[in-house]
């Protein structure tokens, strides 16, 4: 919410200042802020929709909504921010840009105010990251991660725009502002690529952290009723929810009631050890039966039936 309010005000100020001053760098920054504003709306939608409880249509819940809307935010940064900034830079190199002293002053004032606002928004986001457990834990939230990336990029982008305008004012060469616009575009494209890649990995089914998977495997292997852990699969279904599926081979001699008791106890132990494990499935597999099923007699090879 803080980032959205800051970006709306800054986008309007940059757009007016860029049109009045005729500054390509300032117009690039205006496009950057418009993209950020649209992305904050996407992220607010993600936060609201991802909290919906599971239903018949989505039995594992709506946690991946955050990843989807984060991917749209990355596309918005690329299209509205990066591509427009490249366009402004190329146009400035091709046609030039004439700015009066008043335009420089107005543009620099707008960028100075934007730098303060973006810096305040970045500090607020970093404070929230710290409140959610620090960088390692807080940045797992795709919405918060996107806000931090946007605000950090905005501070750097405003600095580039101010540098380009000052050099243009001192030297009279528009190439400095054009280069600033191209640099802002390259920065936005890179950030969009990183955010989009992370959202893609989470959408297509990212495994749980290796540390959490290791704890689950160690817990399973420590159970006296489990002879071996044949396979362990994990997948993040949301920010704080993970699906766990394990294929285990039990020791011989357990009756059906004992197997049920063991399965319930193991599931409860996993849930206590890894709180984000919301869905836990155990597949009891007889290794000897599997080997027999793959034998030539079972498959029909070498004269088998």
One Martini backbone bead per residue (centre of mass of N, CA, C, O) as a GRO file, in nm:
protein
  305
    1UNK     BB    1   0.057   0.063  -0.021
    2UNK     BB    2   0.297   0.252  -0.005
    3UNK     BB    3   0.403   0.202  -0.293
    4UNK     BB    4   0.147   0.290  -0.444
    5UNK     BB    5   0.126   0.581  -0.344
    6UNK     BB    6   0.406   0.670  -0.437
    7UNK     BB    7   0.380   0.595  -0.745
    8UNK     BB    8   0.142   0.776  -0.822
    9UNK     BB    9   0.269   1.048  -0.754
   10UNK     BB   10   0.533   1.015  -0.916
   11UNK     BB   11   0.416   0.963  -1.198
   12UNK     BB   12   0.278   1.237  -1.228
   13UNK     BB   13   0.527   1.417  -1.185
   14UNK     BB   14   0.706   1.299  -1.413
   15UNK     BB   15   0.517   1.346  -1.651
   16UNK     BB   16   0.495   1.652  -1.627
   17UNK     BB   17   0.799   1.714  -1.620
   18UNK     BB   18   0.871   1.572  -1.892
   19UNK     BB   19   0.687   1.748  -2.075
   20UNK     BB   20   0.797   2.025  -1.995
   21UNK     BB   21   1.115   1.948  -2.037
   22UNK     BB   22   1.177   1.717  -2.251
   23UNK     BB   23   1.265   1.447  -2.093
   24UNK     BB   24   1.365   1.124  -2.143
   25UNK     BB   25   1.445   1.034  -1.856
   26UNK     BB   26   1.181   1.126  -1.715
   27UNK     BB   27   0.988   0.956  -1.893
   28UNK     BB   28   1.109   0.685  -1.814
   29UNK     BB   29   1.039   0.716  -1.512
   30UNK     BB   30   0.736   0.736  -1.554
   31UNK     BB   31   0.705   0.451  -1.672
   32UNK     BB   32   0.816   0.310  -1.427
   33UNK     BB   33   0.591   0.407  -1.225
   34UNK     BB   34   0.351   0.292  -1.378
   35UNK     BB   35   0.440  -0.001  -1.360
   36UNK     BB   36   0.451  -0.012  -1.051
   37UNK     BB   37   0.152   0.053  -1.001
   38UNK     BB   38   0.035  -0.191  -1.148
   39UNK     BB   39   0.187  -0.401  -0.974
   40UNK     BB   40   0.055  -0.336  -0.703
   41UNK     BB   41  -0.223  -0.431  -0.791
   42UNK     BB   42  -0.143  -0.721  -0.846
   43UNK     BB   43  -0.038  -0.781  -0.553
   44UNK     BB   44  -0.303  -0.727  -0.407
   45UNK     BB   45  -0.455  -0.951  -0.552
   46UNK     BB   46  -0.274  -1.179  -0.455
   47UNK     BB   47  -0.323  -1.152  -0.150
   48UNK     BB   48  -0.630  -1.194  -0.158
   49UNK     BB   49  -0.656  -1.465  -0.334
   50UNK     BB   50  -0.449  -1.654  -0.167
   51UNK     BB   51  -0.650  -1.670   0.102
   52UNK     BB   52  -0.821  -1.873  -0.003
   53UNK     BB   53  -0.980  -2.146   0.042
   54UNK     BB   54  -1.029  -2.453  -0.012
   55UNK     BB   55  -1.178  -2.648  -0.277
   56UNK     BB   56  -1.302  -2.850  -0.517
   57UNK     BB   57  -1.135  -2.712  -0.751
   58UNK     BB   58  -0.902  -2.634  -0.512
   59UNK     BB   59  -0.767  -2.851  -0.289
   60UNK     BB   60  -0.475  -2.678  -0.248
   61UNK     BB   61  -0.555  -2.403  -0.311
   62UNK     BB   62  -0.435  -2.036  -0.369
   63UNK     BB   63  -0.120  -1.982  -0.333
   64UNK     BB   64  -0.030  -1.945  -0.651
   65UNK     BB   65  -0.133  -1.658  -0.704
   66UNK     BB   66   0.125  -1.506  -0.632
   67UNK     BB   67   0.293  -1.613  -0.873
   68UNK     BB   68   0.117  -1.512  -1.106
   69UNK     BB   69   0.114  -1.203  -1.036
   70UNK     BB   70   0.422  -1.178  -1.042
   71UNK     BB   71   0.449  -1.238  -1.342
   72UNK     BB   72   0.284  -0.995  -1.439
   73UNK     BB   73   0.470  -0.784  -1.312
   74UNK     BB   74   0.717  -0.856  -1.484
   75UNK     BB   75   0.584  -0.789  -1.754
   76UNK     BB   76   0.525  -0.492  -1.686
   77UNK     BB   77   0.816  -0.401  -1.651
   78UNK     BB   78   0.907  -0.473  -1.937
   79UNK     BB   79   0.699  -0.317  -2.112
   80UNK     BB   80   0.644  -0.034  -1.960
   81UNK     BB   81   0.948   0.018  -1.884
   82UNK     BB   82   1.179  -0.095  -2.065
   83UNK     BB   83   1.072  -0.035  -2.357
   84UNK     BB   84   1.018   0.272  -2.317
   85UNK     BB   85   1.308   0.348  -2.243
   86UNK     BB   86   1.436   0.263  -2.507
   87UNK     BB   87   1.270   0.450  -2.686
   88UNK     BB   88   1.364   0.718  -2.560
   89UNK     BB   89   1.666   0.682  -2.618
   90UNK     BB   90   1.651   0.652  -2.927
   91UNK     BB   91   1.498   0.919  -2.987
   92UNK     BB   92   1.714   1.108  -2.867
   93UNK     BB   93   1.940   1.020  -3.067
   94UNK     BB   94   1.777   1.088  -3.333
   95UNK     BB   95   1.642   1.397  -3.249
   96UNK     BB   96   1.674   1.502  -2.984
   97UNK     BB   97   1.696   1.760  -2.707
   98UNK     BB   98   1.536   2.052  -2.575
   99UNK     BB   99   1.647   2.241  -2.287
  100UNK     BB  100   1.574   2.439  -2.040
  101UNK     BB  101   1.654   2.554  -1.740
  102UNK     BB  102   1.369   2.514  -1.620
  103UNK     BB  103   1.354   2.213  -1.696
  104UNK     BB  104   1.585   2.113  -1.528
  105UNK     BB  105   1.486   2.208  -1.254
  106UNK     BB  106   1.213   2.062  -1.253
  107UNK     BB  107   1.325   1.777  -1.295
  108UNK     BB  108   1.512   1.768  -1.042
  109UNK     BB  109   1.291   1.812  -0.834
  110UNK     BB  110   1.123   1.565  -0.901
  111UNK     BB  111   1.356   1.359  -0.852
  112UNK     BB  112   1.409   1.434  -0.560
  113UNK     BB  113   1.130   1.356  -0.453
  114UNK     BB  114   1.136   1.066  -0.562
  115UNK     BB  115   1.381   0.971  -0.398
  116UNK     BB  116   1.249   1.004  -0.123
  117UNK     BB  117   1.000   0.823  -0.169
  118UNK     BB  118   1.148   0.565  -0.259
  119UNK     BB  119   1.323   0.540  -0.007
  120UNK     BB  120   1.089   0.511   0.195
  121UNK     BB  121   0.966   0.258   0.065
  122UNK     BB  122   1.218   0.079   0.093
  123UNK     BB  123   1.242   0.093   0.401
  124UNK     BB  124   0.963  -0.032   0.455
  125UNK     BB  125   1.019  -0.302   0.313
  126UNK     BB  126   1.270  -0.381   0.483
  127UNK     BB  127   1.118  -0.380   0.751
  128UNK     BB  128   0.927  -0.611   0.669
  129UNK     BB  129   1.142  -0.820   0.619
  130UNK     BB  130   1.250  -0.819   0.907
  131UNK     BB  131   0.967  -0.899   1.037
  132UNK     BB  132   0.985  -1.188   0.849
  133UNK     BB  133   1.309  -1.288   0.910
  134UNK     BB  134   1.447  -1.163   0.679
  135UNK     BB  135   1.586  -1.229   0.379
  136UNK     BB  136   1.547  -1.541   0.365
  137UNK     BB  137   1.233  -1.523   0.446
  138UNK     BB  138   1.091  -1.259   0.333
  139UNK     BB  139   1.174  -1.317   0.016
  140UNK     BB  140   0.963  -1.554  -0.036
  141UNK     BB  141   0.773  -1.332  -0.090
  142UNK     BB  142   0.672  -1.222  -0.394
  143UNK     BB  143   0.552  -0.946  -0.321
  144UNK     BB  144   0.788  -0.837  -0.147
  145UNK     BB  145   1.010  -0.887  -0.353
  146UNK     BB  146   0.896  -0.695  -0.571
  147UNK     BB  147   0.899  -0.435  -0.405
  148UNK     BB  148   1.201  -0.429  -0.349
  149UNK     BB  149   1.289  -0.432  -0.645
  150UNK     BB  150   1.141  -0.176  -0.733
  151UNK     BB  151   1.259   0.027  -0.526
  152UNK     BB  152   1.556  -0.023  -0.590
  153UNK     BB  153   1.529   0.048  -0.892
  154UNK     BB  154   1.417   0.335  -0.852
  155UNK     BB  155   1.658   0.460  -0.711
  156UNK     BB  156   1.858   0.399  -0.943
  157UNK     BB  157   1.696   0.537  -1.172
  158UNK     BB  158   1.692   0.823  -1.057
  159UNK     BB  159   1.998   0.854  -1.049
  160UNK     BB  160   2.039   0.825  -1.354
  161UNK     BB  161   1.858   1.061  -1.441
  162UNK     BB  162   2.009   1.285  -1.290
  163UNK     BB  163   2.280   1.242  -1.425
  164UNK     BB  164   2.187   1.292  -1.717
  165UNK     BB  165   2.077   1.583  -1.675
  166UNK     BB  166   2.335   1.715  -1.568
  167UNK     BB  167   2.514   1.646  -1.814
  168UNK     BB  168   2.336   1.790  -2.019
  169UNK     BB  169   2.354   2.072  -1.887
  170UNK     BB  170   2.670   2.099  -1.897
  171UNK     BB  171   2.724   1.995  -2.217
  172UNK     BB  172   2.465   1.976  -2.426
  173UNK     BB  173   2.432   1.656  -2.437
  174UNK     BB  174   2.185   1.416  -2.504
  175UNK     BB  175   2.337   1.144  -2.467
  176UNK     BB  176   2.315   1.125  -2.157
  177UNK     BB  177   2.005   1.083  -2.142
  178UNK     BB  178   1.991   0.846  -2.334
  179UNK     BB  179   2.172   0.660  -2.164
  180UNK     BB  180   1.991   0.665  -1.915
  181UNK     BB  181   1.747   0.531  -2.051
  182UNK     BB  182   1.892   0.270  -2.136
  183UNK     BB  183   1.977   0.189  -1.848
  184UNK     BB  184   1.692   0.169  -1.733
  185UNK     BB  185   1.594  -0.047  -1.929
  186UNK     BB  186   1.805  -0.264  -1.856
  187UNK     BB  187   1.728  -0.282  -1.559
  188UNK     BB  188   1.429  -0.367  -1.598
  189UNK     BB  189   1.478  -0.622  -1.764
  190UNK     BB  190   1.641  -0.771  -1.548
  191UNK     BB  191   1.430  -0.769  -1.322
  192UNK     BB  192   1.208  -0.910  -1.485
  193UNK     BB  193   1.364  -1.171  -1.533
  194UNK     BB  194   1.406  -1.256  -1.237
  195UNK     BB  195   1.108  -1.254  -1.148
  196UNK     BB  196   1.001  -1.444  -1.372
  197UNK     BB  197   1.176  -1.692  -1.303
  198UNK     BB  198   1.073  -1.736  -1.015
  199UNK     BB  199   0.770  -1.762  -1.085
  200UNK     BB  200   0.799  -2.002  -1.275
  201UNK     BB  201   0.917  -2.208  -1.076
  202UNK     BB  202   0.663  -2.195  -0.885
  203UNK     BB  203   0.439  -2.272  -1.092
  204UNK     BB  204   0.569  -2.561  -1.195
  205UNK     BB  205   0.705  -2.681  -0.928
  206UNK     BB  206   0.860  -2.633  -0.646
  207UNK     BB  207   1.065  -2.733  -0.428
  208UNK     BB  208   1.166  -2.765  -0.138
  209UNK     BB  209   1.382  -2.709   0.074
  210UNK     BB  210   1.657  -2.894   0.140
  211UNK     BB  211   1.632  -2.880   0.448
  212UNK     BB  212   1.338  -2.985   0.468
  213UNK     BB  213   1.381  -3.248   0.311
  214UNK     BB  214   1.597  -3.360   0.505
  215UNK     BB  215   1.415  -3.377   0.755
  216UNK     BB  216   1.209  -3.572   0.640
  217UNK     BB  217   1.399  -3.805   0.567
  218UNK     BB  218   1.516  -3.846   0.851
  219UNK     BB  219   1.251  -3.913   0.987
  220UNK     BB  220   1.181  -4.162   0.819
  221UNK     BB  221   1.451  -4.324   0.873
  222UNK     BB  222   1.394  -4.330   1.199
  223UNK     BB  223   1.179  -4.532   1.160
  224UNK     BB  224   1.129  -4.860   1.256
  225UNK     BB  225   0.901  -4.934   1.027
  226UNK     BB  226   1.115  -4.836   0.818
  227UNK     BB  227   1.322  -4.969   0.577
  228UNK     BB  228   1.264  -4.754   0.330
  229UNK     BB  229   1.326  -4.474   0.110
  230UNK     BB  230   1.239  -4.452  -0.218
  231UNK     BB  231   1.072  -4.164  -0.211
  232UNK     BB  232   1.078  -3.790  -0.241
  233UNK     BB  233   0.816  -3.542  -0.257
  234UNK     BB  234   0.806  -3.185  -0.333
  235UNK     BB  235   0.569  -2.893  -0.315
  236UNK     BB  236   0.486  -2.574  -0.369
  237UNK     BB  237   0.149  -2.423  -0.295
  238UNK     BB  238   0.287  -2.180  -0.137
  239UNK     BB  239   0.427  -1.981   0.088
  240UNK     BB  240   0.312  -2.188   0.354
  241UNK     BB  241   0.296  -2.446   0.148
  242UNK     BB  242   0.334  -2.812   0.136
  243UNK     BB  243   0.390  -3.095  -0.054
  244UNK     BB  244   0.395  -3.445   0.058
  245UNK     BB  245   0.563  -3.737  -0.092
  246UNK     BB  246   0.599  -4.088   0.004
  247UNK     BB  247   0.800  -4.378  -0.063
  248UNK     BB  248   0.758  -4.674   0.131
  249UNK     BB  249   0.924  -4.938   0.319
  250UNK     BB  250   0.820  -5.181   0.518
  251UNK     BB  251   0.831  -5.388   0.749
  252UNK     BB  252   0.772  -5.693   0.822
  253UNK     BB  253   0.454  -5.790   0.987
  254UNK     BB  254   0.235  -5.577   0.932
  255UNK     BB  255  -0.064  -5.482   0.995
  256UNK     BB  256  -0.317  -5.274   0.909
  257UNK     BB  257  -0.342  -5.124   1.181
  258UNK     BB  258  -0.040  -5.063   1.215
  259UNK     BB  259  -0.009  -4.899   0.955
  260UNK     BB  260  -0.206  -4.677   1.034
  261UNK     BB  261  -0.061  -4.579   1.288
  262UNK     BB  262   0.208  -4.510   1.154
  263UNK     BB  263   0.103  -4.302   0.948
  264UNK     BB  264  -0.013  -4.100   1.152
  265UNK     BB  265   0.248  -4.049   1.311
  266UNK     BB  266   0.422  -3.949   1.075
  267UNK     BB  267   0.251  -3.709   0.988
  268UNK     BB  268   0.268  -3.558   1.257
  269UNK     BB  269   0.577  -3.532   1.260
  270UNK     BB  270   0.605  -3.370   1.001
  271UNK     BB  271   0.422  -3.129   1.085
  272UNK     BB  272   0.610  -3.048   1.324
  273UNK     BB  273   0.882  -3.019   1.166
  274UNK     BB  274   0.701  -2.908   0.903
  275UNK     BB  275   0.463  -2.670   0.900
  276UNK     BB  276   0.424  -2.636   0.574
  277UNK     BB  277   0.305  -2.926   0.580
  278UNK     BB  278  -0.022  -2.980   0.466
  279UNK     BB  279   0.036  -3.220   0.257
  280UNK     BB  280   0.030  -3.580   0.327
  281UNK     BB  281   0.184  -3.864   0.156
  282UNK     BB  282   0.168  -4.227   0.176
  283UNK     BB  283   0.350  -4.488   0.004
  284UNK     BB  284   0.312  -4.824   0.030
  285UNK     BB  285   0.593  -5.030  -0.056
  286UNK     BB  286   0.678  -5.335  -0.211
  287UNK     BB  287   0.973  -5.425  -0.329
  288UNK     BB  288   0.927  -5.720  -0.409
  289UNK     BB  289   0.674  -5.665  -0.576
  290UNK     BB  290   0.809  -5.481  -0.781
  291UNK     BB  291   1.018  -5.685  -0.884
  292UNK     BB  292   0.805  -5.892  -0.974
  293UNK     BB  293   0.656  -5.700  -1.179
  294UNK     BB  294   0.948  -5.675  -1.353
  295UNK     BB  295   0.953  -5.945  -1.443
  296UNK     BB  296   0.942  -6.160  -1.708
  297UNK     BB  297   0.680  -6.304  -1.618
  298UNK     BB  298   0.506  -6.034  -1.588
  299UNK     BB  299   0.584  -5.906  -1.888
  300UNK     BB  300   0.627  -6.160  -2.107
  301UNK     BB  301   0.909  -6.246  -2.107
  302UNK     BB  302   1.052  -6.535  -2.184
  303UNK     BB  303   0.752  -6.681  -2.172
  304UNK     BB  304   0.576  -6.521  -2.011
  305UNK     BB  305   0.243  -6.428  -1.882
   0.00000   0.00000   0.00000
